[in-house]
CSV table of C-alpha atoms in Angstrom, one decimal:
chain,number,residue,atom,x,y,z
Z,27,UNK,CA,35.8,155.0,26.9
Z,28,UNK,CA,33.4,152.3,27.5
Z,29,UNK,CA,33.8,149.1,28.8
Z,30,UNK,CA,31.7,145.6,28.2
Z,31,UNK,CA,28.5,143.2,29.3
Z,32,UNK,CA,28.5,139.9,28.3
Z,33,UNK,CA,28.1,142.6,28.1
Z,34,UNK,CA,28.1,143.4,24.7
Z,35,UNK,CA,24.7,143.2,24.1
Z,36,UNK,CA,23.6,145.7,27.1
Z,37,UNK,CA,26.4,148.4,26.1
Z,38,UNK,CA,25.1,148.0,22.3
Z,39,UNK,CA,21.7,148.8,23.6
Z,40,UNK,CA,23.0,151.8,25.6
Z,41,UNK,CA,25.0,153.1,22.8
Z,42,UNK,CA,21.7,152.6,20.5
Z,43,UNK,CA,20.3,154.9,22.9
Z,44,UNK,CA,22.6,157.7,23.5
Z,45,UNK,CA,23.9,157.8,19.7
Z,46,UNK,CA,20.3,159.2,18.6
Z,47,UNK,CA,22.1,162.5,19.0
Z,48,UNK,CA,20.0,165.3,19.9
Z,49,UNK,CA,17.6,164.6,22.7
Z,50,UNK,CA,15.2,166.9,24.6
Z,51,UNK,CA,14.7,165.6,28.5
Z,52,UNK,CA,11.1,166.1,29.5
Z,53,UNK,CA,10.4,167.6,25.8
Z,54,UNK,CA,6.4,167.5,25.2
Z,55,UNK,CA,6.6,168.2,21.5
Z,56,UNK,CA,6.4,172.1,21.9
Z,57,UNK,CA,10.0,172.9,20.8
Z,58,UNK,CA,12.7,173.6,23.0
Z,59,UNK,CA,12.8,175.8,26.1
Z,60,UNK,CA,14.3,179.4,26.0
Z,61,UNK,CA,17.7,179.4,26.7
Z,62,UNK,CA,17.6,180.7,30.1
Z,63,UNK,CA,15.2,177.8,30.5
Z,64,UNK,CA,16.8,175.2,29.4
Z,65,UNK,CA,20.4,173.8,30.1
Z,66,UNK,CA,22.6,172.1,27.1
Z,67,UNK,CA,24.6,169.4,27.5
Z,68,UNK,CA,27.4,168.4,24.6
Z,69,UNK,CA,28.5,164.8,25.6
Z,70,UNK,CA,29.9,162.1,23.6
Z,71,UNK,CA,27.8,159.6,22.3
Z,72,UNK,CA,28.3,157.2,25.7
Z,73,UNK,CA,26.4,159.2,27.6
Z,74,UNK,CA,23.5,157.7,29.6
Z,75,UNK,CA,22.0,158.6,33.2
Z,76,UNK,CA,19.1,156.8,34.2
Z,77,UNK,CA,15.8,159.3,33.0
Z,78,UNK,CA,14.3,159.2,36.3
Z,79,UNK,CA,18.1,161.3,37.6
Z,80,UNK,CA,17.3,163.3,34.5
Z,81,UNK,CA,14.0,164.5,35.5
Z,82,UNK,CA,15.5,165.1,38.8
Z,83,UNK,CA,17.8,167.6,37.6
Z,84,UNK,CA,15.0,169.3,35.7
Z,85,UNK,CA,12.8,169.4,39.0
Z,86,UNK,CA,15.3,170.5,41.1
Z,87,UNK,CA,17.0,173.4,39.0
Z,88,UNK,CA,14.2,174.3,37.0
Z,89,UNK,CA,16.2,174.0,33.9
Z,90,UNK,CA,14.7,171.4,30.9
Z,91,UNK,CA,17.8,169.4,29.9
Z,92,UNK,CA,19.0,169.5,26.4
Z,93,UNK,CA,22.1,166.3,25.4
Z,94,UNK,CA,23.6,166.9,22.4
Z,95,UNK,CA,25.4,163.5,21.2
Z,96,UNK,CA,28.6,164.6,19.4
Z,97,UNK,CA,31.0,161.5,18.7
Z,98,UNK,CA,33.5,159.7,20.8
Z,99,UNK,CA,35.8,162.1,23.2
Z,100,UNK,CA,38.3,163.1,20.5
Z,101,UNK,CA,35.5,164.0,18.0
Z,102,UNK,CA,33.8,166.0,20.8
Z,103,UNK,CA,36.8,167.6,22.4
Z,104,UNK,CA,37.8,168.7,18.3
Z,105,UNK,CA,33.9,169.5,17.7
Z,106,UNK,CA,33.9,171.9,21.0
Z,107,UNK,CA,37.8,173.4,19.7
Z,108,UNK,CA,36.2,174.1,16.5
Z,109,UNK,CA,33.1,176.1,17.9
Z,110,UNK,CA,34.4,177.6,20.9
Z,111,UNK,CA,33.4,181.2,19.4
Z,112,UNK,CA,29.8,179.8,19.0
Z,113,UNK,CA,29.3,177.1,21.5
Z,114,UNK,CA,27.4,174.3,20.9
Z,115,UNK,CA,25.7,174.1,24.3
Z,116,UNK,CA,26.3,175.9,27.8
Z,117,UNK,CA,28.6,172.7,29.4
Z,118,UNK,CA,30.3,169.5,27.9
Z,119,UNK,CA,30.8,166.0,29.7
Z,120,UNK,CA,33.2,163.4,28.3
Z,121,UNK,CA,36.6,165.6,27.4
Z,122,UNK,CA,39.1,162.9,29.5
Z,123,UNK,CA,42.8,163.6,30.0
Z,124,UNK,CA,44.2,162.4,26.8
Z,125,UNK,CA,42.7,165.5,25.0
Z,126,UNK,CA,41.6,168.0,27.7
Z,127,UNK,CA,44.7,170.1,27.1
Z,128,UNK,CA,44.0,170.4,23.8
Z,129,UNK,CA,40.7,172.3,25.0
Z,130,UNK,CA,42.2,174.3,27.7
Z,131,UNK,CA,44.9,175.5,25.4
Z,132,UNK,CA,41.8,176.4,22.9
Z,133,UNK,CA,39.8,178.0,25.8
Z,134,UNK,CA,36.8,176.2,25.4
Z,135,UNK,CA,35.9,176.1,29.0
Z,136,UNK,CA,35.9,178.6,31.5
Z,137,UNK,CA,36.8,178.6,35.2
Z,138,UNK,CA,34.3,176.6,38.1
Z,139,UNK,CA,35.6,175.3,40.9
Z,140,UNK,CA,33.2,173.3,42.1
Z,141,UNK,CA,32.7,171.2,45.3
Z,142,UNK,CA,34.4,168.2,44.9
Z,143,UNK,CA,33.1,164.9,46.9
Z,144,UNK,CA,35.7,162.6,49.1
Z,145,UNK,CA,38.3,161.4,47.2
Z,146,UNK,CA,37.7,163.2,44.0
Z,147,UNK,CA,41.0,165.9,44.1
Z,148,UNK,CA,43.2,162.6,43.1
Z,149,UNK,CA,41.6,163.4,39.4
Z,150,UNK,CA,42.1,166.8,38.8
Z,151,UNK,CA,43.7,167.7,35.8
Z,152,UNK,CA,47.5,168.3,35.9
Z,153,UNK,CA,47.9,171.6,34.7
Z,154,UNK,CA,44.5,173.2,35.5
Z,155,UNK,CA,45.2,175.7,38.1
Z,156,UNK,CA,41.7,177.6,36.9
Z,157,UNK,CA,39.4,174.8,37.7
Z,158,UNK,CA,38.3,174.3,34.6
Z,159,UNK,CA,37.8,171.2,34.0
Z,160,UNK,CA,36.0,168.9,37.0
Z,161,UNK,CA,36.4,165.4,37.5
Z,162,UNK,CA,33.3,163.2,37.2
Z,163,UNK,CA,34.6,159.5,36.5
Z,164,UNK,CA,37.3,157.1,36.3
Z,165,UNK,CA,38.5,154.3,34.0
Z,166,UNK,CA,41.4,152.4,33.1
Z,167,UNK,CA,42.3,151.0,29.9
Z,168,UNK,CA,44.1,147.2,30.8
Z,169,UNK,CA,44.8,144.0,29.0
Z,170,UNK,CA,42.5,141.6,30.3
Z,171,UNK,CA,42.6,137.8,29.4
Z,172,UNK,CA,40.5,134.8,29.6
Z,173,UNK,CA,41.1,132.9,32.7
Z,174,UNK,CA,39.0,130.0,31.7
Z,175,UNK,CA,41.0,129.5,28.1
Z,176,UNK,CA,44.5,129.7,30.0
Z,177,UNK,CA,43.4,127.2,32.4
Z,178,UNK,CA,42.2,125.0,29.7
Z,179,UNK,CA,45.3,125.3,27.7
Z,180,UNK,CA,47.5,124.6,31.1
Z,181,UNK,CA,49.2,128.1,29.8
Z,182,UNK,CA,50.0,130.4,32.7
Z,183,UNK,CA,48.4,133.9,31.3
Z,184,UNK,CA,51.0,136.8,30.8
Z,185,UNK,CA,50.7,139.7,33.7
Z,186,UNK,CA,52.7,142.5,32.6
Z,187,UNK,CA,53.4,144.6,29.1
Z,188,UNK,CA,56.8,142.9,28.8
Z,189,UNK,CA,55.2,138.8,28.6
Z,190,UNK,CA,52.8,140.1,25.6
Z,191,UNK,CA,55.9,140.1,23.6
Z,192,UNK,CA,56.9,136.8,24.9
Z,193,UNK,CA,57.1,134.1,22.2
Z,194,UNK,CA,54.4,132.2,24.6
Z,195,UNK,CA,51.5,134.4,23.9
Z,196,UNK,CA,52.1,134.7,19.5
Z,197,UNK,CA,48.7,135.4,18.0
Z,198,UNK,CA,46.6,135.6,21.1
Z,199,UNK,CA,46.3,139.0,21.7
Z,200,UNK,CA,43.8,141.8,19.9
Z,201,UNK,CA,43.6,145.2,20.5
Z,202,UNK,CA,41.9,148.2,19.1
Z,203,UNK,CA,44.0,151.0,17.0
Z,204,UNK,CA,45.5,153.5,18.3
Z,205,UNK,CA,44.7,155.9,15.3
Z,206,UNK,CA,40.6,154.6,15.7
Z,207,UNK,CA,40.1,153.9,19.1
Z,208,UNK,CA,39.8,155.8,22.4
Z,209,UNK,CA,41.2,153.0,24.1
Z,210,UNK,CA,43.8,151.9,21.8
Z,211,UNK,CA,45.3,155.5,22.0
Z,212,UNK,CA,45.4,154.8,25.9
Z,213,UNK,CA,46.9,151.5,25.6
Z,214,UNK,CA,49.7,153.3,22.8
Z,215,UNK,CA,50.0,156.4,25.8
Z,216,UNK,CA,50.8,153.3,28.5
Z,217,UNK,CA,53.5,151.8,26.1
Z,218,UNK,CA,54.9,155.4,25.9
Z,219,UNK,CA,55.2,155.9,29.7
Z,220,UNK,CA,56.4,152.3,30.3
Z,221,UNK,CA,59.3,152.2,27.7
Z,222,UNK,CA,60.1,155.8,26.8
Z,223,UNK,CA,62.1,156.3,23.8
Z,224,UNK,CA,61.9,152.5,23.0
Z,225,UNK,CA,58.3,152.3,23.2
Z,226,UNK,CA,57.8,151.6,19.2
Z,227,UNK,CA,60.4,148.8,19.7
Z,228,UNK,CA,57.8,147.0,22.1
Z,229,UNK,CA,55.4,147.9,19.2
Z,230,UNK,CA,57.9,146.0,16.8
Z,231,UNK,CA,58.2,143.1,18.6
Z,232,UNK,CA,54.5,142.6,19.7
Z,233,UNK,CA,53.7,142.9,15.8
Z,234,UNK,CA,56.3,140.3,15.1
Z,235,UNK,CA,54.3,138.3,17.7
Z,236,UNK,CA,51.0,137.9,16.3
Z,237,UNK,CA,49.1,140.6,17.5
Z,238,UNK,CA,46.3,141.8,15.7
Z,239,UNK,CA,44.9,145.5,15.6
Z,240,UNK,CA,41.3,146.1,14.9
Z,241,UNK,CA,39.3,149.8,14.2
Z,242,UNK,CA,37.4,149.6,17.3
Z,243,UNK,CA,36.5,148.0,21.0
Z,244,UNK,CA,33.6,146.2,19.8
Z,245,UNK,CA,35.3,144.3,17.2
Z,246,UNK,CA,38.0,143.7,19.5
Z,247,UNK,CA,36.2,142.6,22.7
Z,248,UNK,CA,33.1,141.2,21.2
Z,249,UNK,CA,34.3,139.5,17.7
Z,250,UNK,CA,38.4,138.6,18.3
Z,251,UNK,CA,38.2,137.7,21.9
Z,252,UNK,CA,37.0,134.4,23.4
Z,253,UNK,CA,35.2,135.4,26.2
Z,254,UNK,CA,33.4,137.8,23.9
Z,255,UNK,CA,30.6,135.8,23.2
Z,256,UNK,CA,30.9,135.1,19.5
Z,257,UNK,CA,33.2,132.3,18.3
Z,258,UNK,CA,36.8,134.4,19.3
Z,259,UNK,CA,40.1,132.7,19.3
Z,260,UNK,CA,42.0,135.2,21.3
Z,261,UNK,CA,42.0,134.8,25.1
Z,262,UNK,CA,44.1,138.8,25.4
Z,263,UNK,CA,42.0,141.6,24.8
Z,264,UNK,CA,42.7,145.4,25.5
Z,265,UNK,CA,39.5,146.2,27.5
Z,266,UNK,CA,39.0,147.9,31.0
Z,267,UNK,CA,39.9,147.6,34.8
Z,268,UNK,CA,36.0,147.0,34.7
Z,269,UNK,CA,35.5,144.5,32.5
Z,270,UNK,CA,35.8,141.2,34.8
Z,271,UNK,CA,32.8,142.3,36.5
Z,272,UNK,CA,30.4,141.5,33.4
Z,273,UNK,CA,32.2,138.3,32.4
Z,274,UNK,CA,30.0,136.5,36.2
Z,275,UNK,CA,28.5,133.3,36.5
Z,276,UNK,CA,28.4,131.1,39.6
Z,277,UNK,CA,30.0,133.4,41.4
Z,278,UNK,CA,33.3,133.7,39.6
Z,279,UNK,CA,34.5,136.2,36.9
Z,280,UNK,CA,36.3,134.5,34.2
Z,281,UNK,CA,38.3,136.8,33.0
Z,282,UNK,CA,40.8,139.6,34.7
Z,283,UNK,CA,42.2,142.3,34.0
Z,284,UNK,CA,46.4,142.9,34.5
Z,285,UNK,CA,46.6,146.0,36.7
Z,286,UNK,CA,50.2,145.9,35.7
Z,287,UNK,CA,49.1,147.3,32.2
Z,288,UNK,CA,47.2,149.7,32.6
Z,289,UNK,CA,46.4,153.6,31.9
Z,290,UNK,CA,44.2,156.0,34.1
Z,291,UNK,CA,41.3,157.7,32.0
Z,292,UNK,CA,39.2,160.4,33.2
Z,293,UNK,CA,36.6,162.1,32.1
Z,294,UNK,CA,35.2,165.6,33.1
Z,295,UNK,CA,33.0,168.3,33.1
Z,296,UNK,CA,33.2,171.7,32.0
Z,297,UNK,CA,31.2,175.2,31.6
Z,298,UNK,CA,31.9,176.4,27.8
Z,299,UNK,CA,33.1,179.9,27.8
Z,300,UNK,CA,30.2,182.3,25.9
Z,301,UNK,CA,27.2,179.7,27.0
Z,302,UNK,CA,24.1,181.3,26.9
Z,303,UNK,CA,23.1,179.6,30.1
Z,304,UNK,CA,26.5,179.4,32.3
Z,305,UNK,CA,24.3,179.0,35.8
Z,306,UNK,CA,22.5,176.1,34.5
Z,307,UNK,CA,26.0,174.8,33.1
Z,308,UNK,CA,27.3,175.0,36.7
Z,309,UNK,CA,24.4,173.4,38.3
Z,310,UNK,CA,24.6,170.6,35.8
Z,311,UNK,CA,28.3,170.0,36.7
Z,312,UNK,CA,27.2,170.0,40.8
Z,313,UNK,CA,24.3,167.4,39.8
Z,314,UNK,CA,26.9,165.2,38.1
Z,315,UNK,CA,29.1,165.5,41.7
Z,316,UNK,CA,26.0,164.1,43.2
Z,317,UNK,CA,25.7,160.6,45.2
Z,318,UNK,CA,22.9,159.4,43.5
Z,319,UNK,CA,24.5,160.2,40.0
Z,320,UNK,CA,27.7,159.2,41.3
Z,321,UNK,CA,26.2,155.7,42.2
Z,322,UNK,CA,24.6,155.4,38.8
Z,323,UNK,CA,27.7,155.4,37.1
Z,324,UNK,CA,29.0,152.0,36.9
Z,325,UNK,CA,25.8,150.6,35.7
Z,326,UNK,CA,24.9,153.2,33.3
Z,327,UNK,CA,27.7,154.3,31.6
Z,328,UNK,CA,30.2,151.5,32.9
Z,329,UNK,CA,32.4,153.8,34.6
Z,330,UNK,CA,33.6,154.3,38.0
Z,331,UNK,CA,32.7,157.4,40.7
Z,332,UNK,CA,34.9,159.7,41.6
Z,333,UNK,CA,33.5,160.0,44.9
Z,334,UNK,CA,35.6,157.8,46.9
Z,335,UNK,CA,32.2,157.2,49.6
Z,336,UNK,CA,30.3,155.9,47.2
Z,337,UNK,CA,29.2,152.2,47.8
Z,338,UNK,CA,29.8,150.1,44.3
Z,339,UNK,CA,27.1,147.9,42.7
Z,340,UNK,CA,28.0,143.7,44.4
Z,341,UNK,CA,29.6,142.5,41.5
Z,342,UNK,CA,31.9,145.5,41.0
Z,343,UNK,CA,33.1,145.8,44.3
Z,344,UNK,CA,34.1,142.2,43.8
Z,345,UNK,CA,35.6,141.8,40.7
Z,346,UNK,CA,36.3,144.9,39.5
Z,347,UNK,CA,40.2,145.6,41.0
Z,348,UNK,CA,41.2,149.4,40.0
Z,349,UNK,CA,45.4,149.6,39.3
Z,350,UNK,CA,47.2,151.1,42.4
Z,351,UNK,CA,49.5,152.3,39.6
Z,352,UNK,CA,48.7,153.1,36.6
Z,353,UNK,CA,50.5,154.6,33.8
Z,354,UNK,CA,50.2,157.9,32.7
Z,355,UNK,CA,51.8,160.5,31.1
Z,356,UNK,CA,51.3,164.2,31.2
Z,357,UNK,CA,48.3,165.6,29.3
Z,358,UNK,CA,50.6,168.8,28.0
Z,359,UNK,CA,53.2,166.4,26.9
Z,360,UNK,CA,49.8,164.4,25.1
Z,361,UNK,CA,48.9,167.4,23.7
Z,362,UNK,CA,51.8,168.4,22.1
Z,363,UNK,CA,53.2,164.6,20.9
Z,364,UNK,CA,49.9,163.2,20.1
Z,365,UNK,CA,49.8,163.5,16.1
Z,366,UNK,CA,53.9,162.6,16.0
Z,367,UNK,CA,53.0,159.5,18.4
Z,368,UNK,CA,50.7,158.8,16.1
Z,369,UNK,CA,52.5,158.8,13.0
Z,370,UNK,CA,55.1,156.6,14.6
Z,371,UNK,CA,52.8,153.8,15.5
Z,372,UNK,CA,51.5,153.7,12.2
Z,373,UNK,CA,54.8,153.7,10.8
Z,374,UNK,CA,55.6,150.5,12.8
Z,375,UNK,CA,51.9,148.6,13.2
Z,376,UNK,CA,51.9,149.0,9.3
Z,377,UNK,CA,55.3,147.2,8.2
């Protein structure tokens, strides 16, 4: 789940840096630490914390920090399914609600209850009574438009799921795959909880209306859309409740998202049952509950805290509105209707 800089550019250079895959915190060439020295984190490929908070971690616990890139969250949460008899490190980060059943069910992780800061029991997990899993961030997935291109056009912009459909809006509106894209599946998981049973009917009809359906975010956001900085002819984009806040100048975002459309991600935390180092996995998870990481989040991985005291960076607390509602739909019922949802929206995106 990552959101956007004009943003492009910025997140390109973040992904750049996290996709190396295998990294070695505070490494000095020697090999890595023994195991009950060293700490190892299995994250997808969006992760990023400032080094200095890295370091921190490693001076304060006395562990050397290991992250292991390992895909997007669905190629991480089926990487740590696959290997839960031989973990790949001691804790994983990134595992959000649309596949975190699938993990639990697999028993991947293994029981912490950590301190949670204010505000953060909103996030838990439904369905994990053992504390598994910990809440770390928040996102939502929304349709966001370009204010600027509406105004232009003397076009009011659509607000809710229903006025996508609307004859008004016919070929202005790209959005990533559900079948490629973390994102798209939560936008295909918010059609699902706002029309039930005739979800893939929406799906017909916003077909028949001109949308178009790319692999991924960055082609989406960054290509398709006009505010995206390339040469875009589609003012609706499936992007983030955070997006608006990296579209500013003068003073003024010009885009927004539609908090009517949206669908709560969250990502967490988790010790890995059999980790060689399970006290350095939980300490890792309390770092991550931290203020100072906490704070970091927006700006490094684009994400908001789940610590409800933490201050935001300026421009977020201005223009980035979270939903007061957002859809969502229960992570069992996810788990279990995922690969049939997904047959069914290929079915009807492909006719």
């Amino acid at each position: 789940m990552r959101s956007i800089r004009v943003y492009g550019a910025a997140l390109a250079a973040a992904l750049l840096t996290a996709s190396a895959g295998c990294s070695l915190v505070g490494d000095d060439g020697g090999g890595e630490a023994p195991a009950s020295d060293r700490v190892v984190l299995v994250t997808h490929d969006s992760f990023g914390l400032p080094k200095p908070l890295e370091r921190r971690f490693e001076e304060e616990s006395g562990y050397d920090l290991v992250v292991r890139g390992s895909g997007d969250a669905g190629t991480l949460t089926n990487k740590l399914v696959l290997t839960q008899d031989d973990p790949l490190g001691d804790v994983a980060f990134g595992v959000d609600n649309t596949f975190a059943s699938r993990a639990l069910d697999a028993g991947v992780f293994t029981p912490y209850d950590a301190d949670l800061p204010a505000g953060a029991e909103q996030y838990r997990l439904p369905g994990d009574d053992d504390h598994e899993l910990t809440p770390v961030d928040d996102a939502s997935v929304c349709v966001n438009v370009d204010d600027t291109w509406f105004a232009d056009h003397d076009l009011a912009p659509p607000t809710t799921l229903d006025d996508l459909v609307d004859p008004a809006y016919r070929d202005l509106f790209v959005t990533p795959g559900a079948a490629t894209s973390s994102p798209g599946m939560a936008f295909l998981l918010a059609t699902i909880a706002a029309y039930g049973d005739g979800w893939q009917d929406w799906w017909a009809r916003l077909m028949d209306n001109g949308a178009k359906l790319v692999d991924g975010w960055s082609q989406a956001y960054e290509v398709d859309f006009t505010q995206g900085g390339g040469s875009g002819v589609r003012p609706i984009v499936l992007s983030y409740d955070s997006s608006p806040a990296f579209t500013v100048s003068g003073g003024r975002s010009s885009t927004s998202a539609l908090l009517d459309t949206c669908f709560r991600q969250v990502e967490y935390a988790g010790v890995l049952a059999g980790a060689q180092n399970p006290d350095g996995a939980r300490a890792l998870v309390d770092f991550l509950l931290t203020p100072e990481v906490q704070a970091a989040l927006p700006e490094s991985m684009y994400v908001f805290p789940v610590d409800s005291s933490v201050e935001l960076p300026q421009e977020w607390a201005r223009f980035a509105e979270q939903p007061t509602d957002p859809y969502q739909v229960d992570p069992a019922q996810v788990d279990e209707h995922r690969d049939e949802w997904l047959r069914e929206w290929s079915d009807v995106t492909s006719r």
